[in-house]
Coordinates of C-alpha atoms and ligand atoms in Angstrom, one line a residue:
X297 CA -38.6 20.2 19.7
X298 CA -35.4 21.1 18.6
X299 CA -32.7 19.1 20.9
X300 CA -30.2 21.4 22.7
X301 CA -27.2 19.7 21.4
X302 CA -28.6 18.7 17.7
X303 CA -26.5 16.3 15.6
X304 CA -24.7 17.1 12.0
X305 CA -27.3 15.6 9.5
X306 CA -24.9 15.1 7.0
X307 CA -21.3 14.4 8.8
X308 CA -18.1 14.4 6.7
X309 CA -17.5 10.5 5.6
X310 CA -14.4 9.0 5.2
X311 CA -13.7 6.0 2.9
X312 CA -10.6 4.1 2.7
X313 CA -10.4 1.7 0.1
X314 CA -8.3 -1.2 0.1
X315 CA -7.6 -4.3 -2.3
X316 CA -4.9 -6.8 -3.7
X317 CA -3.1 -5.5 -6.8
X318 CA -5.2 -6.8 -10.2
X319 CA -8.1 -5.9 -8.3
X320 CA -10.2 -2.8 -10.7
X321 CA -11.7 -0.4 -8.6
X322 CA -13.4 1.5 -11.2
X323 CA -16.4 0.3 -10.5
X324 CA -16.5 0.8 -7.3
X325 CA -15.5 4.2 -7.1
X326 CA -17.8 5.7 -9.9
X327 CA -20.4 4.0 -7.6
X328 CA -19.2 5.7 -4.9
X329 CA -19.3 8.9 -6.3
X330 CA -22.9 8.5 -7.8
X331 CA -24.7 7.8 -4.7
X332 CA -22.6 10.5 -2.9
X333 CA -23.6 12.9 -5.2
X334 CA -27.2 12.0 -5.1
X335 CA -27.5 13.1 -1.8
X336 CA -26.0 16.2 -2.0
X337 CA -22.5 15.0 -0.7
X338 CA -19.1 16.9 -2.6
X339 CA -16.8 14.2 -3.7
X340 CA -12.9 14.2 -3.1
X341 CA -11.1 11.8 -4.4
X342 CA -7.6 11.0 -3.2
X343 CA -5.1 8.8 -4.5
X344 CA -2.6 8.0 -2.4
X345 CA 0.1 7.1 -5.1
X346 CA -0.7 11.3 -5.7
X347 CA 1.2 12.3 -2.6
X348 CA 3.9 10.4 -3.8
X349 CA 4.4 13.9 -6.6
X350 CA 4.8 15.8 -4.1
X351 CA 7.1 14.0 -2.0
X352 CA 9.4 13.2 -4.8
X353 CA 11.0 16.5 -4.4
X354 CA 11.7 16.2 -0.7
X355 CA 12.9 12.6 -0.8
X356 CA 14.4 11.6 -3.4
X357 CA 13.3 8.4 -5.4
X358 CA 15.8 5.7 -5.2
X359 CA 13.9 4.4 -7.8
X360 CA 12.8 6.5 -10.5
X361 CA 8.6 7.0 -10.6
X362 CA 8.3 6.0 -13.8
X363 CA 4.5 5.6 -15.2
X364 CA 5.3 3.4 -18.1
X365 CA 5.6 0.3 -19.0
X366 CA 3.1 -0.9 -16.6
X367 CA 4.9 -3.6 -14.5
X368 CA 8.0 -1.4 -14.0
X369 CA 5.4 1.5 -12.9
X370 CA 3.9 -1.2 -10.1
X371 CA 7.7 -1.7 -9.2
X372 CA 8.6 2.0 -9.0
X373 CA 5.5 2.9 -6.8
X374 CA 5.8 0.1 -4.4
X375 CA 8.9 1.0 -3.3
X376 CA 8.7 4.3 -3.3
X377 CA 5.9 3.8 -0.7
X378 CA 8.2 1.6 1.0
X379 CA 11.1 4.3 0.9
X380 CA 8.7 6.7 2.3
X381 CA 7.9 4.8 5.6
X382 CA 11.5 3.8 5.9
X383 CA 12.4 7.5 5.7
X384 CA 9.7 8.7 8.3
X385 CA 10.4 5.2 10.1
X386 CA 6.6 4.9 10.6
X387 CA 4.5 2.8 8.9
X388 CA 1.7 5.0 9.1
X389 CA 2.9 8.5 7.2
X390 CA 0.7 8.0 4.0
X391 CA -1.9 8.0 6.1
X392 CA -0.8 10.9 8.1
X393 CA 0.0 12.7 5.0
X394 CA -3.5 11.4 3.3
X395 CA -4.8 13.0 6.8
X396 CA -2.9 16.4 5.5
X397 CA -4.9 15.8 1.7
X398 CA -8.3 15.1 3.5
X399 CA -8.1 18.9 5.0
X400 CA -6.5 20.6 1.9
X401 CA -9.3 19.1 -0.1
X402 CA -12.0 20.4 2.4
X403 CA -10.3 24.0 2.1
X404 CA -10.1 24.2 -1.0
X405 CA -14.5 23.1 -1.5
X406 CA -15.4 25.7 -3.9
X407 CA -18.6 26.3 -1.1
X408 CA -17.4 26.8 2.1
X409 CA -20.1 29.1 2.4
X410 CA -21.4 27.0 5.1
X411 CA -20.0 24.3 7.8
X412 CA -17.1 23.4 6.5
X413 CA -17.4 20.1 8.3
X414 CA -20.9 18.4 6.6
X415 CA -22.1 17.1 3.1
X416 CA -17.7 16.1 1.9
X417 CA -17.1 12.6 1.6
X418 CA -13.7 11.3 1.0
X419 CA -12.5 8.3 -0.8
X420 CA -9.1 7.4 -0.5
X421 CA -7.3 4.8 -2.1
X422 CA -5.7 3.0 -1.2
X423 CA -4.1 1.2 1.7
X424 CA -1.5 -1.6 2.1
X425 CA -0.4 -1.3 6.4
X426 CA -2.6 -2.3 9.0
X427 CA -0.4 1.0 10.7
X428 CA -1.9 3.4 7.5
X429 CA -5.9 1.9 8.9
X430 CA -5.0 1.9 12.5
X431 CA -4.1 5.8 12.2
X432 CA -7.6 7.1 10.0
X433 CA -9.5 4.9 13.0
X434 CA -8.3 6.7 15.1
X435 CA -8.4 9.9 13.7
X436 CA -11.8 9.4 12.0
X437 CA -13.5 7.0 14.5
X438 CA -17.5 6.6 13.6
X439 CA -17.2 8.4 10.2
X440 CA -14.3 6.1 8.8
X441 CA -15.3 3.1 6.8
X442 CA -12.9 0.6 5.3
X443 CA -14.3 -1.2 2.2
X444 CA -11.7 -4.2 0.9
X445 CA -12.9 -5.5 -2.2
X446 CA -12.1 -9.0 -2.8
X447 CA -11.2 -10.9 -6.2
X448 CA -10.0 -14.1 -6.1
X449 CA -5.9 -14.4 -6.8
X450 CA -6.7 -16.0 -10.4
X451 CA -8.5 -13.4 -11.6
X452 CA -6.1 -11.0 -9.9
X453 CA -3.1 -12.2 -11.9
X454 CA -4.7 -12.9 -15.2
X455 CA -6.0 -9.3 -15.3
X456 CA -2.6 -8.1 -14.8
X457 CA -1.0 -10.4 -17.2
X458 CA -3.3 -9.3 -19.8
X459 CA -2.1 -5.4 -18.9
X460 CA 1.5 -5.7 -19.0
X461 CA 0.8 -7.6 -22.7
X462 CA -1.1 -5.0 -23.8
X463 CA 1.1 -2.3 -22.4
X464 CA 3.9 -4.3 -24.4
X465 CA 1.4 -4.3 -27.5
X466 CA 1.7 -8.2 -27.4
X467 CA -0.3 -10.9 -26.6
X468 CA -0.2 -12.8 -22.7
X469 CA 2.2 -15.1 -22.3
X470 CA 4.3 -17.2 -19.5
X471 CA 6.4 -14.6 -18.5
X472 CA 3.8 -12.0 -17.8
X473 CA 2.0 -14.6 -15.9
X474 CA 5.1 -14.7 -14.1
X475 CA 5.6 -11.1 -13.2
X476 CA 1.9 -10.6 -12.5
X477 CA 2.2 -13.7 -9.9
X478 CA 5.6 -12.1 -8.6
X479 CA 3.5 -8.6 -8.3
X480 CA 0.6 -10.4 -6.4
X481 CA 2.7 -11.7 -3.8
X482 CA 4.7 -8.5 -3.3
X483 CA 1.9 -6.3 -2.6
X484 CA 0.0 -9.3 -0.9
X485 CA 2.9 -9.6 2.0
X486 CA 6.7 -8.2 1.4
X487 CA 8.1 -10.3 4.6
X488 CA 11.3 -9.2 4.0
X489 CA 10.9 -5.3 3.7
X490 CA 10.1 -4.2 6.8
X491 CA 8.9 -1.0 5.5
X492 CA 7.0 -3.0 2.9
X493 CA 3.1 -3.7 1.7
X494 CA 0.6 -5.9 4.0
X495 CA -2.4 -5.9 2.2
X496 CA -3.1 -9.9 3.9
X497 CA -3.0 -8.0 7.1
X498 CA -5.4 -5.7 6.3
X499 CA -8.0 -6.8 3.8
X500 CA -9.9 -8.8 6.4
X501 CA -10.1 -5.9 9.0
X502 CA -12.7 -3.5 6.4
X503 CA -16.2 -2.4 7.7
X504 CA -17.5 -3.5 4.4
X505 CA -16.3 -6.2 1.7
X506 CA -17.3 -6.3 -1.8
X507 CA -17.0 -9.4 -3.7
X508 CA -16.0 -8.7 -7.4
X509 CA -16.3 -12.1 -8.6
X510 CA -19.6 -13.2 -7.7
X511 CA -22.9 -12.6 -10.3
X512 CA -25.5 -12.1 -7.3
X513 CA -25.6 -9.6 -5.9
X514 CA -23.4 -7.9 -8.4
X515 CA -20.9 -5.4 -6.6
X516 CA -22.6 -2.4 -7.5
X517 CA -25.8 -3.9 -5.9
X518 CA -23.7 -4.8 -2.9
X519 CA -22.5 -1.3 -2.7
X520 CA -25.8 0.3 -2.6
X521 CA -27.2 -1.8 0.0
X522 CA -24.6 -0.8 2.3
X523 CA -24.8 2.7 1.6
X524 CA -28.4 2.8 1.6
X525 CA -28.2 1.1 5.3
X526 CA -25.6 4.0 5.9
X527 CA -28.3 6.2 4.9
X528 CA -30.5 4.3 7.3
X529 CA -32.8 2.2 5.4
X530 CA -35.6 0.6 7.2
X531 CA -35.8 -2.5 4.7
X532 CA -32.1 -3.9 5.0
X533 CA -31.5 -6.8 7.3
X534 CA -28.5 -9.2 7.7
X535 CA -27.8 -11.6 5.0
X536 CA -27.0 -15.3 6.3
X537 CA -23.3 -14.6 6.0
X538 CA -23.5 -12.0 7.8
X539 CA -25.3 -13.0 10.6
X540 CA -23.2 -16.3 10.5
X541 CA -20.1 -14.3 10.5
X542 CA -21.3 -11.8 13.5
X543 CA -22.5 -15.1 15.6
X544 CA -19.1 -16.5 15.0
X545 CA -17.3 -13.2 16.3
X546 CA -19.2 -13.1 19.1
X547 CA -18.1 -16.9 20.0
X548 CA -14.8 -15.8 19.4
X549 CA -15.1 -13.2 22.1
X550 CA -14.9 -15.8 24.5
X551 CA -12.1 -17.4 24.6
X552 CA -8.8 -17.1 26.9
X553 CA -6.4 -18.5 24.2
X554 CA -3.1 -16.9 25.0
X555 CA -2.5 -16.3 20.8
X556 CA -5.6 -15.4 19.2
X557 CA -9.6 -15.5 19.5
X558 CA -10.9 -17.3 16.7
X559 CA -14.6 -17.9 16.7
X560 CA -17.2 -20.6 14.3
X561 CA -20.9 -21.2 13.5
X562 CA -22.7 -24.0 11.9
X563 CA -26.0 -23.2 10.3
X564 CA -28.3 -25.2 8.5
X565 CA -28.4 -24.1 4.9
X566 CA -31.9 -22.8 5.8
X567 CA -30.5 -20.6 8.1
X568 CA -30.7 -22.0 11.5
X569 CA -28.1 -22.1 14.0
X570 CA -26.3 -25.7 14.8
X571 CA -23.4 -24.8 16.9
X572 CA -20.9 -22.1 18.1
X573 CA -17.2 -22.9 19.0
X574 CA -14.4 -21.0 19.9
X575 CA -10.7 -22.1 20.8
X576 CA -10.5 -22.8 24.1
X577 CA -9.0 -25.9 26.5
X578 CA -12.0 -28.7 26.8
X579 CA -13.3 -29.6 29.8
X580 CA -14.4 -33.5 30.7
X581 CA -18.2 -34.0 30.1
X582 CA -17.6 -32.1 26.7
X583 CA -17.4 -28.3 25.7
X584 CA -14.7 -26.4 27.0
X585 CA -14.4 -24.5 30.5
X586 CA -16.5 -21.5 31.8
X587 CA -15.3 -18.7 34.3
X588 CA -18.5 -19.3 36.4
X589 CA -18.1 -22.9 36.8
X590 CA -16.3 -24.7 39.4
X591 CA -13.3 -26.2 37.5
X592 CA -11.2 -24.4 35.4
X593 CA -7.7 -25.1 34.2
X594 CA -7.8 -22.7 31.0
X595 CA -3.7 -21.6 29.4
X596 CA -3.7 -18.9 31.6
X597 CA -4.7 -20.3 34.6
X598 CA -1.2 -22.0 34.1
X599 CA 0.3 -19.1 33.0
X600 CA 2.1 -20.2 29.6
X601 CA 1.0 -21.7 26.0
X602 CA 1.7 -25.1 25.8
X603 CA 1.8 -25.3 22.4
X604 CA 4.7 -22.9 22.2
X605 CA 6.7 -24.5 25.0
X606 CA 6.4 -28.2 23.4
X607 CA 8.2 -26.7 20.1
X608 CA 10.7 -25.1 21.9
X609 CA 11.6 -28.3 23.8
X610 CA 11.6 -30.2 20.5
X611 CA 14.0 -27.6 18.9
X612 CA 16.1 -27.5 21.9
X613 CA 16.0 -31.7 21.4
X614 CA 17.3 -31.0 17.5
X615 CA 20.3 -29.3 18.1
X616 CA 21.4 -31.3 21.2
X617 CA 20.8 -34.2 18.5
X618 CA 23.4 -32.0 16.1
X619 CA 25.6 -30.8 19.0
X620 CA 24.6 -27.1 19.0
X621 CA 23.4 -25.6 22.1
X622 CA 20.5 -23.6 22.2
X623 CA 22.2 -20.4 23.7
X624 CA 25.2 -20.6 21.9
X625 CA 22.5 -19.5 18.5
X626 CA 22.5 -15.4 18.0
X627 CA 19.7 -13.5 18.4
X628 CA 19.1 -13.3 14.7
X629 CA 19.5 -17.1 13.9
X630 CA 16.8 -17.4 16.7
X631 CA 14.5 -15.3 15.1
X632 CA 14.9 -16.8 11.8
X633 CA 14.1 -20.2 13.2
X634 CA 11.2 -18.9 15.0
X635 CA 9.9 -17.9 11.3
X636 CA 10.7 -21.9 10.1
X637 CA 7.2 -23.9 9.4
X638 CA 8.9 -26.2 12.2
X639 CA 7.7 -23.6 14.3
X640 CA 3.7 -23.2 12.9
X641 CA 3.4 -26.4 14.3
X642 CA 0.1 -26.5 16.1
X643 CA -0.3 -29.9 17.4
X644 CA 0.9 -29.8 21.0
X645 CA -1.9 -26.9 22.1
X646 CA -4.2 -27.9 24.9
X647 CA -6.9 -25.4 23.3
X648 CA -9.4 -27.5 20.7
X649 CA -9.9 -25.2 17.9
X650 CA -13.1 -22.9 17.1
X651 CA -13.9 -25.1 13.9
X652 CA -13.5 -28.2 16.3
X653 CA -14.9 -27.1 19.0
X654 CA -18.6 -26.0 16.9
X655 CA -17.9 -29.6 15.1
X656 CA -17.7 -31.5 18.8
X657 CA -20.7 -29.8 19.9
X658 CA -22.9 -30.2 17.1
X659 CA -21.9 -34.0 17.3
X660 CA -22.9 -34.6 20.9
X661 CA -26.0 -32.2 20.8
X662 CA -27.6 -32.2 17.8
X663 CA -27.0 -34.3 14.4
X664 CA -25.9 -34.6 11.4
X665 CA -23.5 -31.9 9.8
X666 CA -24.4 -32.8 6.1
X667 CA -24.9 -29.7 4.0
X668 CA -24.6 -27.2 6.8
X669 CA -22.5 -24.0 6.3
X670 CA -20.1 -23.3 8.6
X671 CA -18.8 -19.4 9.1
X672 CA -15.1 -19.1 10.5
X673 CA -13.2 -15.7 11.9
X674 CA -9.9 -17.3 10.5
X675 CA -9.5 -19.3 7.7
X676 CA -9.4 -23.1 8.6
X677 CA -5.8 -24.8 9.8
X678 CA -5.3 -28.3 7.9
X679 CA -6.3 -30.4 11.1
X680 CA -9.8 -28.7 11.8
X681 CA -9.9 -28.9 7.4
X682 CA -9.8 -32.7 7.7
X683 CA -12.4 -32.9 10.0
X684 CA -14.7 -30.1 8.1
X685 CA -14.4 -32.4 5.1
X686 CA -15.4 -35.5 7.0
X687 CA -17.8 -34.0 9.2
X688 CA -20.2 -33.6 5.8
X689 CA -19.9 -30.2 6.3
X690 CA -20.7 -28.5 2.5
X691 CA -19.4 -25.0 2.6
X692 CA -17.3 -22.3 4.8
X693 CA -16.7 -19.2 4.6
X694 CA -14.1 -17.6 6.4
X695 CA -12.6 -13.9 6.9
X696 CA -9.2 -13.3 8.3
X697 CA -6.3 -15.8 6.4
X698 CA -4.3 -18.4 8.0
X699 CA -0.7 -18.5 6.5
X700 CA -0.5 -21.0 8.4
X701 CA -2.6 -23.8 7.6
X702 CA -1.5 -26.1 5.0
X703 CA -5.2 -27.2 3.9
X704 CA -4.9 -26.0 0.3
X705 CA -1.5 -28.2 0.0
X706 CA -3.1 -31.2 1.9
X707 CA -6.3 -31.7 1.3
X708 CA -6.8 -30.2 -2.9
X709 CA -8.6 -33.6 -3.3
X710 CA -11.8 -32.3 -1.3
X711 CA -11.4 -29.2 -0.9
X712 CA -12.3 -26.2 -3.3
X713 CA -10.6 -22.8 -1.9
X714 CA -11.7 -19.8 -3.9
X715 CA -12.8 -21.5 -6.5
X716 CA -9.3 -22.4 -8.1
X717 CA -8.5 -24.3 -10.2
X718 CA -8.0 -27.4 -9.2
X719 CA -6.0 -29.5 -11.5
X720 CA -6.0 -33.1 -11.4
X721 CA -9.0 -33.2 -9.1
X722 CA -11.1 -30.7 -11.1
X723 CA -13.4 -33.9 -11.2
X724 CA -13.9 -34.6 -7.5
X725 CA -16.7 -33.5 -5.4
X726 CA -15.3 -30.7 -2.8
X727 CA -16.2 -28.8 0.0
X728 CA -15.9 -25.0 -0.7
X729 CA -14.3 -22.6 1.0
X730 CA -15.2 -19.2 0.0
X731 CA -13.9 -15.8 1.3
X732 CA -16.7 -13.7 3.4
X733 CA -18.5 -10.8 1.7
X734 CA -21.0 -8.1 2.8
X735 CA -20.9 -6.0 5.8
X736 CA -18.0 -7.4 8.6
X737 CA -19.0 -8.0 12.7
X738 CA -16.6 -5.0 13.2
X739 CA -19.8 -2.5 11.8
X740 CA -22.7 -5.2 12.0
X741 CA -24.6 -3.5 15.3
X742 CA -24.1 -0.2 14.2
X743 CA -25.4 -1.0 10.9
X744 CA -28.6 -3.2 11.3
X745 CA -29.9 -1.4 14.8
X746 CA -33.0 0.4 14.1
X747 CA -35.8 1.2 17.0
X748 CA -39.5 1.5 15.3
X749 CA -39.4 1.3 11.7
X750 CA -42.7 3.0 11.3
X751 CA -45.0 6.5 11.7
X752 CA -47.6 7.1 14.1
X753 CA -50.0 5.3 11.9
X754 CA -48.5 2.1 12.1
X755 CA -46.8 3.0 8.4
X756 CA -43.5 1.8 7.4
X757 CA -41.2 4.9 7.4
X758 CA -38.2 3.9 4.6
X759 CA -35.7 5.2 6.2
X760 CA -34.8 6.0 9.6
X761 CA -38.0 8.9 10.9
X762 CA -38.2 9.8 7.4
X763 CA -35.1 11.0 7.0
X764 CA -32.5 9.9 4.1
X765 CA -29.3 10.9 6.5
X766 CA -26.6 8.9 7.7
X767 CA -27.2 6.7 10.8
X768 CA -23.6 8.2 12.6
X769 CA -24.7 10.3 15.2
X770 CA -22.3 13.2 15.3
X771 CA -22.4 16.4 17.2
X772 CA -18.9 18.0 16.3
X773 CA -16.3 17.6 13.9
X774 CA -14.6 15.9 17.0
X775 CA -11.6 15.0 14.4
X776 CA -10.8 18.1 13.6
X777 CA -8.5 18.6 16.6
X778 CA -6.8 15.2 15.4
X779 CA -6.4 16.2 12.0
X780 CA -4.3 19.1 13.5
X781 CA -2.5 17.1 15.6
X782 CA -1.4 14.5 13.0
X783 CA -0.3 17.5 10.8
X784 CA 1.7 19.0 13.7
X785 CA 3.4 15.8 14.5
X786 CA 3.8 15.3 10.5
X787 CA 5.5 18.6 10.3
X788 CA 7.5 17.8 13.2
X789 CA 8.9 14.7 12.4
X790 CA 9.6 16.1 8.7
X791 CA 11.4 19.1 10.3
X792 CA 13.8 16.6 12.4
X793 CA 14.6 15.5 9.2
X794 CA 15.6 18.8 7.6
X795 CA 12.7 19.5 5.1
X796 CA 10.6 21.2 6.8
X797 CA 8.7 24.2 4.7
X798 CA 8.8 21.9 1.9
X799 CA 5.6 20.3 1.6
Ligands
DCM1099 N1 -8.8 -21.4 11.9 C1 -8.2 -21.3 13.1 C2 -6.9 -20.8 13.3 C3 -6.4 -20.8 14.5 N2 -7.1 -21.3 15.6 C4 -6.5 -21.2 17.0 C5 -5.8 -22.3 17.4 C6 -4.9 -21.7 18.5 O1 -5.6 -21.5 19.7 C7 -4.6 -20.3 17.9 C8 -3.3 -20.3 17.2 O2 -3.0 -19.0 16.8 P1 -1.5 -18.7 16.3 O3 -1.3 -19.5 15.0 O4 -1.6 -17.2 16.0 O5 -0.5 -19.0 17.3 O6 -5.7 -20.1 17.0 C9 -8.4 -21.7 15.4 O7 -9.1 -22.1 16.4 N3 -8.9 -21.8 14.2

């Protein structure tokens, strides 16, 4: 039976890749492009530091692209990106002009005999603005895919180091260390450009992360599980991470807080689930309040964050103390003390945290913590640290950072946080806390949902009714209509600034 409105078998894919500067990608995108081409798929791979030669001769570099040496390459390019935003003022034009690449490339297929729209994949790297992600989601939708692969910031810097002394045909020493940490942090978060990289912001947010650093799986095996469950594998089920990860999201989902949902789950080393927590105001009796119960005096039941209006009356206290009134203070100098650590301050909120509130539980439900694992949306603040570390907790993982928390500072006695080093207390026994890996809660139902996994017979099928295809059901190249309409408002915005015809 042949279905009256039948799906694309193989639908155009779209890969954005994304990692922290000192992170090698060549592995993972020779991977890419075997497995794509096994199945039939044309590769195109775009770079988005390649748009950056054609732009050149519309705006002009205000800082030469230069390729060598190495570090002064990095320098070049980053700001050049940065220019480019400022001059569009839009955060997101690479990606509107990677949209502009994505459809040159499919044009320019050597086969177009057939649907233009089926059997191309794309892989793009790569990404630094959550704006740059935000625009190919919504462009792409179900056929976009973010893979951030991770490498711990150690790694990261000594593999740069070691470039910029063999660019300089000399061996590593201090001061490349230097400008490979300086480099790091740049891409990492440049707070004071407000054109500039975010790759913090973003890394967290990917459909799929690779760990480089860790021997099992090795990456490329971690790759091919998730493309094979792409290809809809019957034999590929959630990893404990995973699953802890996914049953922490979904705990996050149900809070109120009025400044972010942050979500945790405690599981047994075996596997077995302990506790789930989320931040959210306790309620007397223990756990925290429910819409569908009587009493409930959540933050927004009275309308305003506590946490935020205790610091502002303590601030306002300060400069009565110093004779400076509060509204005698610019805008600006406001702001710039709203950025103060004074400010992170996270005491004085009503809400118990996710990490707390899993911990509470588990204390008055079940029992002991010891050796559990306990999977966290944002990476831990120093309070809820403390109490991981006492509660005999033995591992976390975690997703989304937490500039914030000050448990790395505090607590590098008992604490192990991506495997650093750890100095003075390389010696002492320490709770790890290990960045997540494998596929994210953002993809996890689409990716592990089968129905039957078998034939008629009762006979496992290996992949979805047989058929090696990707699990994205698509009817029409719905994007194609947004592709057009990101390249008119591209060529519109470029024309306001007087170069149109140009690119
Ligand atoms: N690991 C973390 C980090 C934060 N929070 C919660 C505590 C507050 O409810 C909110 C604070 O968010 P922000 O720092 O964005 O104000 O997030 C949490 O439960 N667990």
């Amino acid at each position: 039976m042949t279905p009256l409105i039948p799906r694309i078998e193989f639908p155009e894919i779209v890969i954005g890749l994304v990692s922290p500067i000192g992170t090698p990608l060549v592995e993972t995108i020779s991977e890419l492009k075997k497995f794509f081409s096994s199945v039939g798929y044309t590769v195109h791979e775009l770079r988005v530091t390649d748009l950056f030669k054609r732009m050149e001769k519309i705006v002009v570099p205000r800082k030469e692209l230069v390729n060598k040496p190495l570090n002064k390459r990095y320098d070049s390019y980053i700001s050049y990106g940065n220019q480019l935003r400022e001059f569009a003022n839009d955060p997101s034009v690479l990606a509107a002009l990677t949209v502009q690449s994505i459809v040159e490339s499919r044009m320019n297929k050597s086969d177009i005999s057939n649907d233009k729209f089926t059997k191309n994949v794309f892989i793009v790297h790569q990404f630094k603005r959550p704006e740059e992600i935000d625009l190919l989601r919504s462009v792409y939708g179900k056929v976009f895919f973010q893979i951030s692969v991770y490498s711990m910031r150690s790694s990261r810097v000594d593999y740069l180091a070691r470039k910029f002394a063999e660019d300089a045909g000399q061996a590593v020493h201090a001061s490349f260390r230097s400008s490979a940490e300086q480099l790091v942090d740049t891409d990492e978060n440049q707070l004071k450009e407000p054109f500039g990289q975010r790759v913090a912001k973003i890394f967290h947010d990917a459909d799929l992360v690779l760990n480089r650093d860790v021997r099992s799986p090795p990456l490329v095996e971690q790759l091919n599980r998730f493309l094979e469950l792409l290809f809809s594998s019957n034999t590929i089920t959630p990893s404990k991470m995973e699953y802890g990860m996914f049953a922490a999201k979904s705990a996050a989902l149900r809070t109120s807080d009025l400044s972010r949902q942050v979500g945790a789950a405690i599981f047994s080393s075996k596997g077995e689930i302990i506790a789930l927590g989320s931040n959210e105001v306790p309620k007397a009796g223990g756990g925290t309040y429910w819409p569908d119960e009587k009493y409930d005096d959540r933050e927004f039941q009275r309308k305003t964050d506590s946490n935020d209006r205790r610091k502002k009356e303590l601030l306002e206290e300060i400069l009565r103390v110093v004779d400076v009134p509060m509204d005698s203070l610019s805008s600006e100098k406001l702001k710039r003390l709203s950025n103060t650590g004074f400010m992170d301050a996270l005491e004085y909120g009503r809400i118990v945290h996710a990490e707390m509130s899993a911990i509470t539980d588990a204390a008055r439900l079940r029992g002991a913590l010891s050796g559990s694992v306990l999977y966290t949306t944002t990476f831990p603040c120093h309070m809820c640290a403390k109490h991981i570390v006492s509660s005999g907790i033995s591992q976390v993982y975690y997703l989304e950072p937490y500039p914030k928390s000050l448990a790395s500072r505090l607590h590098a006695d008992s604490i192990n946080i991506d495997r650093q080093e750890r100095g003075e207390y390389h010696d002492y026994p320490s709770v790890d806390f290990s960045h997540f890996f494998g596929i994210t809660p953002r993809r996890y139902r689409e990716l592990f949902q089968r129905n039957k996994r078998k034939d008629d017979e009762g006979t496992l099928q290996d992949y979805t009714d047989d058929n090696k295809i990707p699990y994205v059901d698509l009817k029409s190249p719905f994007y194609a209509y947004l592709e057009d309409t990101v390249m008119e408002s591209l060529r519109t915005a470029l024309h306001t600034i007087e170069v149109d015809g140009q690119l």
